[in-house]
Short mmCIF file of C-alpha atoms in Angstrom, two decimals:
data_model
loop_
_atom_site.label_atom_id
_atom_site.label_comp_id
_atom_site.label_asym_id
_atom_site.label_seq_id
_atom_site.Cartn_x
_atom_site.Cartn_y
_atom_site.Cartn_z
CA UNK T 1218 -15.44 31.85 -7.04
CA UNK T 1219 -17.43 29.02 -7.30
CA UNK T 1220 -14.77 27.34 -9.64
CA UNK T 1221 -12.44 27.53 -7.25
CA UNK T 1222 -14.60 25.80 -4.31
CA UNK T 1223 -15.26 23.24 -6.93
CA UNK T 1224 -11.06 23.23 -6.92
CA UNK T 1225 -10.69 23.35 -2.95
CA UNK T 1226 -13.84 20.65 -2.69
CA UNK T 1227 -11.45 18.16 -4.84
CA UNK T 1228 -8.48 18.86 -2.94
CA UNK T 1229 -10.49 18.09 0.50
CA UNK T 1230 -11.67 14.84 -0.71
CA UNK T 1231 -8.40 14.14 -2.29
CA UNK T 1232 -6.41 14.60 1.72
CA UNK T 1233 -9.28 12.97 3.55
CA UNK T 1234 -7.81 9.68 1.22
CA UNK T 1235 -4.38 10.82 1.84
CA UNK T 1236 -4.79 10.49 5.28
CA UNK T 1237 -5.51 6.88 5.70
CA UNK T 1238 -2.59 5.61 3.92
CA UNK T 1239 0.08 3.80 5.71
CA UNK T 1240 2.70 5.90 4.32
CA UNK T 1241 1.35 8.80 5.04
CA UNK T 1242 0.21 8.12 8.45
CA UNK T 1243 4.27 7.11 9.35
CA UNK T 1244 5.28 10.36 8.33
CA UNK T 1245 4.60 12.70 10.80
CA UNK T 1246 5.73 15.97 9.16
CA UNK T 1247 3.52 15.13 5.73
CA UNK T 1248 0.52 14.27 8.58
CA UNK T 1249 1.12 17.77 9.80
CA UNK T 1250 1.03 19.27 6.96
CA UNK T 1251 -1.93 17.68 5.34
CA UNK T 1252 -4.09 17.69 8.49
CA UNK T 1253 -3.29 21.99 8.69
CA UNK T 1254 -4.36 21.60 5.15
CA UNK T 1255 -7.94 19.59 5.18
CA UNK T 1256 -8.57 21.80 8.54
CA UNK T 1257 -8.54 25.22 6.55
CA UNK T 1258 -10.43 24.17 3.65
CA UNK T 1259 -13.10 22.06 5.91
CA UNK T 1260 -15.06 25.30 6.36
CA UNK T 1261 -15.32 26.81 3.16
CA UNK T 1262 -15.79 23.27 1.50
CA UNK T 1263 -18.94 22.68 4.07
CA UNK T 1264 -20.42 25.83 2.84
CA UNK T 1265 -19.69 25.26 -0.89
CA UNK T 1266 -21.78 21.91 -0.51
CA UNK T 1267 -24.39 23.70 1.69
CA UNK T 1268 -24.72 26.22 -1.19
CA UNK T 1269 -25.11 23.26 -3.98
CA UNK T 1270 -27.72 21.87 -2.06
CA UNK T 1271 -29.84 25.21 -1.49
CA UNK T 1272 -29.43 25.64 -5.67
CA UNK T 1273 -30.57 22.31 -6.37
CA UNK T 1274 -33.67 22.91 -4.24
CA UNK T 1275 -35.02 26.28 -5.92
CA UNK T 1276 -36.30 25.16 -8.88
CA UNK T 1277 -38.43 22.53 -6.98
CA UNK T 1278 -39.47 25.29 -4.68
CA UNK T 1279 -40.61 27.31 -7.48
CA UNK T 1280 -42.62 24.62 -9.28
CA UNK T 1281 -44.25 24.16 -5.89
CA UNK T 1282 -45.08 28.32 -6.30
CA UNK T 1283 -46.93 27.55 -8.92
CA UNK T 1284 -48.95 24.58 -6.93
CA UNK T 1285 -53.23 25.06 -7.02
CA UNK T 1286 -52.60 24.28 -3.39
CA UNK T 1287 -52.72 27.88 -2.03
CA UNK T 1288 -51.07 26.84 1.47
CA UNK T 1289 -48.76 24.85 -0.35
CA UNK T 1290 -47.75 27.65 -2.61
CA UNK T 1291 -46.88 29.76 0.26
CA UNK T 1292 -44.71 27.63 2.08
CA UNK T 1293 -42.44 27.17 -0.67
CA UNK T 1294 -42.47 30.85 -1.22
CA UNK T 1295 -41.51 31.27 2.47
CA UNK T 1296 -39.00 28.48 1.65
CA UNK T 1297 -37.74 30.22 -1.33
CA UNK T 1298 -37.27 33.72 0.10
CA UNK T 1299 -34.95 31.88 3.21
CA UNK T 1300 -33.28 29.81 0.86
CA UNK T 1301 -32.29 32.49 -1.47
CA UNK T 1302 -30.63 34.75 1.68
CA UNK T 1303 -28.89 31.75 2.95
CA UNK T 1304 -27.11 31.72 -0.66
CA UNK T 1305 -26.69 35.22 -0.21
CA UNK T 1306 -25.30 34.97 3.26
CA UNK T 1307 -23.35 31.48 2.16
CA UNK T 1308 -21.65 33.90 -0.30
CA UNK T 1309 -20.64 36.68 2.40
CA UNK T 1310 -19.17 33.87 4.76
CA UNK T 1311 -17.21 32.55 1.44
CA UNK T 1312 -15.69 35.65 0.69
CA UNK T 1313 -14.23 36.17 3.98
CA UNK T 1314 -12.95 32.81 4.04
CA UNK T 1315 -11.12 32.95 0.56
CA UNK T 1316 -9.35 36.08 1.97
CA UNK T 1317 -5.61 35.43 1.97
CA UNK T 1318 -4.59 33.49 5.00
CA UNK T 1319 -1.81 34.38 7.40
CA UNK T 1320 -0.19 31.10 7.54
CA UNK T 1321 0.31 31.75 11.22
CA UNK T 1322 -2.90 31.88 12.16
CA UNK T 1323 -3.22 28.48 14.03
CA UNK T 1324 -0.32 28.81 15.46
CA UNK T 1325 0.39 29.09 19.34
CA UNK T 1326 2.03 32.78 20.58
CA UNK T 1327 4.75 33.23 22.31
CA UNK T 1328 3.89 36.87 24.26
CA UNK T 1329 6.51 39.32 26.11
CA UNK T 1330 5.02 42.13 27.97
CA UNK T 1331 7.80 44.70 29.61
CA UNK T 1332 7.31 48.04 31.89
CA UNK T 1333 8.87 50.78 29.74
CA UNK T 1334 8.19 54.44 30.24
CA UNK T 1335 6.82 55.26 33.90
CA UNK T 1336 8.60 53.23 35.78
CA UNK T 1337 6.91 51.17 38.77
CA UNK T 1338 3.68 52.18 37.26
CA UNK T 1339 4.58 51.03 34.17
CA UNK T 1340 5.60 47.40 35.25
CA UNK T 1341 2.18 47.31 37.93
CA UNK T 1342 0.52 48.27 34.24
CA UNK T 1343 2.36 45.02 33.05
CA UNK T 1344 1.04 43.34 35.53
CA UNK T 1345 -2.18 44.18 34.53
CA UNK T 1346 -1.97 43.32 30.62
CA UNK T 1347 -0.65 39.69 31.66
CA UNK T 1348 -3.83 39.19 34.16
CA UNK T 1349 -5.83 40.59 31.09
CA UNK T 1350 -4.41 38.04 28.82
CA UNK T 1351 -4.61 35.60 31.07
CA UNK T 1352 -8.26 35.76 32.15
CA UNK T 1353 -9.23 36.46 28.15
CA UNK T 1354 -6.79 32.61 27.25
CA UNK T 1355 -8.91 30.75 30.43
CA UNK T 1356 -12.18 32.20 28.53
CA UNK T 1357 -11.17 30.82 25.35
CA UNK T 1358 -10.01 27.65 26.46
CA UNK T 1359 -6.40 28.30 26.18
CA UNK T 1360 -3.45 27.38 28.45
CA UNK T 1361 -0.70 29.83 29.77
CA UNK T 1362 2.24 29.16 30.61
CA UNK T 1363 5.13 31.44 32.12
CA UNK T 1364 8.50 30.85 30.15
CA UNK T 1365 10.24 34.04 32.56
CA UNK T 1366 9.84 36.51 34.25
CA UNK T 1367 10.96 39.14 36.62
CA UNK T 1368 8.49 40.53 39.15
CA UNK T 1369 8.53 44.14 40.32
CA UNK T 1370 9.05 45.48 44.08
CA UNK T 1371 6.42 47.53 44.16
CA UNK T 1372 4.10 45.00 41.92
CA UNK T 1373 3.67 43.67 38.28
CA UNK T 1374 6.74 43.08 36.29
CA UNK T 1375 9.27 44.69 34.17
CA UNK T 1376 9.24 41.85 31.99
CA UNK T 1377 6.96 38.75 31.84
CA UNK T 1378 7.61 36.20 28.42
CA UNK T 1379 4.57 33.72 28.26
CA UNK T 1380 3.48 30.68 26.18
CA UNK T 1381 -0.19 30.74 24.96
CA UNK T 1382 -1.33 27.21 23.70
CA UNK T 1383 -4.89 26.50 22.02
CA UNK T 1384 -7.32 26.81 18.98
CA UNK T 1385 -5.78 29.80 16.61
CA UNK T 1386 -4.35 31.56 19.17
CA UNK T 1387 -2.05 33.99 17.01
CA UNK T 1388 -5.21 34.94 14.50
CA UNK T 1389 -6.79 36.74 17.80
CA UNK T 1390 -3.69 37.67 20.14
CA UNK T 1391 -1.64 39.14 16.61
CA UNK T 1392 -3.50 42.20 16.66
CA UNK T 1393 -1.92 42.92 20.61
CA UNK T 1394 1.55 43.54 19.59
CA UNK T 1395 2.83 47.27 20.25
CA UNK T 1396 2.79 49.80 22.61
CA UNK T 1397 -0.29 50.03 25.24
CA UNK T 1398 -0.73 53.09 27.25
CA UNK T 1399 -2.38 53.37 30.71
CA UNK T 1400 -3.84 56.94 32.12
CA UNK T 1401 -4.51 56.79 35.72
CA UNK T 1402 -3.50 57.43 39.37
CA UNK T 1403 -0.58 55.78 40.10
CA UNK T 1404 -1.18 53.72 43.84
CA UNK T 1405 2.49 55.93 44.57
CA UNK T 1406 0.55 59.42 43.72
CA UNK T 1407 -0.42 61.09 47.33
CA UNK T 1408 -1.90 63.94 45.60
CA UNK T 1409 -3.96 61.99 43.17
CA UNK T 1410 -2.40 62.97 39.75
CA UNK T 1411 -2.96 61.59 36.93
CA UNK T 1412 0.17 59.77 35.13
CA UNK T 1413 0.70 58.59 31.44
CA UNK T 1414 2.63 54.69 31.68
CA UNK T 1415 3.46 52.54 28.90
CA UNK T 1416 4.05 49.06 28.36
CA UNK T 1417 5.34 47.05 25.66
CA UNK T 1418 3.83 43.87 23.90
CA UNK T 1419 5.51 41.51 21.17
CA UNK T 1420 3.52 38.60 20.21
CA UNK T 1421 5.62 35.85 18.25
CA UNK T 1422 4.02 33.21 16.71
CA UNK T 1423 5.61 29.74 18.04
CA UNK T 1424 7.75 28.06 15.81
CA UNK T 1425 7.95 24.31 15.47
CA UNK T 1426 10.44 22.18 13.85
CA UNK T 1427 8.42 22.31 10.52
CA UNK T 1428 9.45 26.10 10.44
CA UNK T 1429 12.79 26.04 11.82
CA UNK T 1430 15.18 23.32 13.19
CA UNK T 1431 17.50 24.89 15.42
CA UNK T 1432 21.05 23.06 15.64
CA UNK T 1433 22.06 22.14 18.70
CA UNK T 1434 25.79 22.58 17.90
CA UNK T 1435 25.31 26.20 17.87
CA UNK T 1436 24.05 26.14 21.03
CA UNK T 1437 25.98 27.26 24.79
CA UNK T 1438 23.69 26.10 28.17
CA UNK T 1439 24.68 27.90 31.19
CA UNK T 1440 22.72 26.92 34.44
CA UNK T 1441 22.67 29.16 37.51
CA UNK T 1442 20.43 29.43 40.69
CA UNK T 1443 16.89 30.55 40.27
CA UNK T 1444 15.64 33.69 42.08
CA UNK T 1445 12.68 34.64 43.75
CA UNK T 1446 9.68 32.42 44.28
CA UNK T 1447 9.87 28.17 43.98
CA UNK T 1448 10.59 26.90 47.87
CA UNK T 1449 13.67 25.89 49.19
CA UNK T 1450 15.36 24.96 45.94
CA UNK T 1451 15.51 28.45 45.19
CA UNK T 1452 19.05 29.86 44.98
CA UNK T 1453 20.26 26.53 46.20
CA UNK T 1454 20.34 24.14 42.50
CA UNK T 1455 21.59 25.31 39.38
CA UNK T 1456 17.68 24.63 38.47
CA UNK T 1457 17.44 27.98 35.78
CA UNK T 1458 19.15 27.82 32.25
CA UNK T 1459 20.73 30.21 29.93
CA UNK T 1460 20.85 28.66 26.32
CA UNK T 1461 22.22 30.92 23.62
CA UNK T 1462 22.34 30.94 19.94
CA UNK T 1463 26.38 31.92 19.21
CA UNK T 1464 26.11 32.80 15.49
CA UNK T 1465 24.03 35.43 16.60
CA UNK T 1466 24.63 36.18 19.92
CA UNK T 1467 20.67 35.66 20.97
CA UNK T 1468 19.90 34.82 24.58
CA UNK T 1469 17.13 33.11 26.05
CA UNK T 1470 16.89 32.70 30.07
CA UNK T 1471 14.26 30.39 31.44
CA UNK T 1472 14.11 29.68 35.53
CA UNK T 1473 10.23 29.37 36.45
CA UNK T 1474 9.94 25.42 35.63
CA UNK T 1475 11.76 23.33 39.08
CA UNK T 1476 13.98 21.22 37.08
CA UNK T 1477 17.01 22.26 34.86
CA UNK T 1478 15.83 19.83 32.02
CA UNK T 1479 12.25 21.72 31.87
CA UNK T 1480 13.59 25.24 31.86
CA UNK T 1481 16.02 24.25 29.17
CA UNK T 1482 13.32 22.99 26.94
CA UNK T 1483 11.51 25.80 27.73
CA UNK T 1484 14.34 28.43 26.62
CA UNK T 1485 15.39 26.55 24.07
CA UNK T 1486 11.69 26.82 22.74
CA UNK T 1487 11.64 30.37 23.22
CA UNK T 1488 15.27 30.67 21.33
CA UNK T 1489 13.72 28.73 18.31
CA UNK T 1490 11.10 31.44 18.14
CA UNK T 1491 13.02 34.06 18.05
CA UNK T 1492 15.34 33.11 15.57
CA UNK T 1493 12.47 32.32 12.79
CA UNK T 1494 11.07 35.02 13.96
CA UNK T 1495 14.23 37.27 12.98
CA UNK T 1496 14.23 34.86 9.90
CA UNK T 1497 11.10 35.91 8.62
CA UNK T 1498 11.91 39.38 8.87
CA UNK T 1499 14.95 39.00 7.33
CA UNK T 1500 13.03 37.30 4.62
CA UNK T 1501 10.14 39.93 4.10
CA UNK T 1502 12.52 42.69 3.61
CA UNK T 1503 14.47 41.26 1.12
CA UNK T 1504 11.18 40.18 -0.74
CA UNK T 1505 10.00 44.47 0.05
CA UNK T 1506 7.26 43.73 2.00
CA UNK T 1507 6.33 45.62 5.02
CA UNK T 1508 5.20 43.60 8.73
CA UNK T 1509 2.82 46.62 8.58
CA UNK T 1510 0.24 45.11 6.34
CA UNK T 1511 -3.01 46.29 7.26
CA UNK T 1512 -3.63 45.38 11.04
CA UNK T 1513 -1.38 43.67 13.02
CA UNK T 1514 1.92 42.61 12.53
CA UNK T 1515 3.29 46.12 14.06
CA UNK T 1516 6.07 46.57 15.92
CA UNK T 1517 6.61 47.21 19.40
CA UNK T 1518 7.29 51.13 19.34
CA UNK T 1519 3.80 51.92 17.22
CA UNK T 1520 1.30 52.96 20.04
CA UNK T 1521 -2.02 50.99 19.74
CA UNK T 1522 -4.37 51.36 22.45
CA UNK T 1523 -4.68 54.00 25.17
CA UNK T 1524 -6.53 52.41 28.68
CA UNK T 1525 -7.64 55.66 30.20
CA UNK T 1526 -9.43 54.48 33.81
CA UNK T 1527 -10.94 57.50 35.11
CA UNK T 1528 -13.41 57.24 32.25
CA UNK T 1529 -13.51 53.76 31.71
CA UNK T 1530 -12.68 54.05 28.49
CA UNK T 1531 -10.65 51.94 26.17
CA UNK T 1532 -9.06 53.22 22.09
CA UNK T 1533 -7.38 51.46 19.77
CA UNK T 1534 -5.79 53.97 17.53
CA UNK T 1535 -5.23 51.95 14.56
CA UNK T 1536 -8.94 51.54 13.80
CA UNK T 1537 -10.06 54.91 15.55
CA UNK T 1538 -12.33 52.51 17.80
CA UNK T 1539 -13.55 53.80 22.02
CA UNK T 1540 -15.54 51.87 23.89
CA UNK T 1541 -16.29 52.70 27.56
CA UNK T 1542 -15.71 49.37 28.83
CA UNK T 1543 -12.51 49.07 30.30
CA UNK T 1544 -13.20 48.05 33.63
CA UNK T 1545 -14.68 44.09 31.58
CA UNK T 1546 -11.43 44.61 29.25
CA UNK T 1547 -9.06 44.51 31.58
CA UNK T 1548 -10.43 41.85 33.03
CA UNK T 1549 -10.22 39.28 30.08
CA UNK T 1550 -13.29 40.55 27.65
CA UNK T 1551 -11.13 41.54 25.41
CA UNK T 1552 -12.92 40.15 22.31
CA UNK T 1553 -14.85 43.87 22.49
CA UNK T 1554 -11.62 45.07 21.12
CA UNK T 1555 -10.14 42.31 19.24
CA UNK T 1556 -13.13 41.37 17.51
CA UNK T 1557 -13.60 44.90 15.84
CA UNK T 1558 -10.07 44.40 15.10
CA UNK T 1559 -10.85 41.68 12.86
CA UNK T 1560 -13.65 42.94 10.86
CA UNK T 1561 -11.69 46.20 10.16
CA UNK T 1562 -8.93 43.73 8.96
CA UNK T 1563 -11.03 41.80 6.92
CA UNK T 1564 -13.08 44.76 5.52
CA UNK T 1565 -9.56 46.60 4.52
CA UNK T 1566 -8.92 43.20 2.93
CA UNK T 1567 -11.97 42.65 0.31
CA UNK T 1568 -11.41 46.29 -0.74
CA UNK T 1569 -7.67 45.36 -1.30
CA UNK T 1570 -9.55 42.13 -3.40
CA UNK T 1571 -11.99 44.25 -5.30
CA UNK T 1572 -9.15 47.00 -6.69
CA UNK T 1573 -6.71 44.86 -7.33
CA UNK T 1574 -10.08 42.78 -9.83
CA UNK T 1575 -10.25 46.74 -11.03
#
């Protein structure tokens, strides 16, 4: 392990003088690249030199042990014993770090959440998961942004698409794609029944023209007249846009933005997703591998987490985890979930690392 820090510690040096070269500072996509790059080995690298320094200091610390000073002797054996478990824990961190990376990880998400089984509940329930997201992106710092959407009568949505920008959104919001059920009593229920809803959630990492350059020649734009909520324009300008992809018949509709020219870059955004998205799938099954690995990465039919409200009580079936905290969940503490989430993922990981060293 440590060879390879010594490795990554080179390389991190070598892109920090990378980076101040005229050449490379004109080329925006090589700047990209290499800034993603010095940003994911910045961490590891800090603690590899943390660690040196701690090593170098021991065998000064135990010459000082041996010190006729008696109070002298014990500080550095207090010294010692802290140094020694900040190695230890330096080595922990390390390990997690030099897990394998999904390359999406800083990536912003594109998220769709849809009313499916249960009708009106189901889209109030929809409702529900895109305030929850929502409040959980404003306490990380994030921005969210509503690509579409079409609102329910009797509340919520039956389908809501949403841009989350910020600091590695997909490595937390990944783990939300699938199907999320709701147990409760329906505001419609007179006789105060309890009803089983569902709705659906895709997560989509966002794709950028690094990933995927979509061609513009492929491309029909049909405009019509927005609906519902936006003033006097509405249903009056052609302000919302259609854009779709005709090799593959994909369609993207975008009509929340006032002006035709930001809806279309909005759609076409959303288009350009979706199409490396289907790419990559494309890709991964003709390589055999599965979007199933470990955590994450399901697909929209698995059922993942069960929001039962008259016990306040939240699972996630994947990971067998319940916590009776549903009422802070739902609104935007959802880190109790995600964050067990992520160890399970990263435990499942090492003990993929230590049999495949077996």
């Amino acid at each position: 392990m440590l060879d390879r820090l010594k490795i990554m510690d080179e390389r991190y040096e070598q892109i920090n003088s990378l980076l101040i070269q005229p050449e490379i500072v004109s080329d925006i996509k090589k700047l990209t690249e290499l800034s993603k790059e010095q940003r994911a080995l910045e961490k590891p690298v800090m603690l590899y030199r943390e660690q040196l320094k701690l090593e170098a200091a021991i065998p000064d610390l135990k010459e000082m042990k041996k010190s006729g000073d008696k109070e002298m002797a014990e500080m550095a054996e207090m010294e010692l014993i802290e140094t020694e478990k900040r190695i230890e824990e330096i080595k922990e961190e390390v390990k997690i770090l030099l897990l394998p990376k999904d390359p999406n990880d800083d990536k912003n998400v594109v998220v769709e959440i849809r009313g499916a089984v249960g009708g009106d509940e189901a889209n109030i329930f929809a409702g529900d998961l895109f305030r929850m997201y929502s409040k959980y992106a404003e306490s990380k710092g994030w921005k969210v942004e509503v690509i579409d959407a079409m609102p329910s009568e009797m509340g919520g949505y039956s389908q809501i698409q949403f841009m989350v920008s910020g600091e590695m959104v997909y490595s937390l919001l990944k783990y939300e794609s699938g199907a999320h059920r709701v147990q409760r009593v329906p505001q419609t229920e007179s006789q105060g029944r309890i009803h089983t809803s569902i709705a659906t959630v895709l997560v989509l990492p966002e794709a950028t023209e690094i990933d995927f350059k979509l061609d513009m020649n492929d491309i029909r734009v049909d405009t019509f007249c927005s609906s519902g909520p936006g003033g006097q324009g509405v249903n009056t300008t052609y302000s919302a846009v259609r854009v779709t992809h005709i090799p593959t018949g994909m369609s993207v509709a975008c009509q929340t933005h006032r002006s035709q020219h930001e809806n279309k870059a909005a759609a076409l955004q959303l288009l350009t997703t979706r199409l490396y998205d289907q790419l990559v799938q494309e890709r991964e099954q003709q390589e055999g591998a599965t979007r199933q690995s470990l955590i994450g990465k399901g697909d929209r039919s698995e059922k993942i987490r069960t929001y039962n409200y008259p016990q306040n009580r939240v699972t996630d079936h994947r990971i067998g985890f319940t916590i009776n905290r549903l009422d802070a969940i739902i609104d935007g503490k959802l880190d109790l979930v995600i964050q067990e989430l992520v160890n399970e993922d990263q435990k499942r990981k090492l003990s993929a690392e230590e049999a495949v060293k077996l």
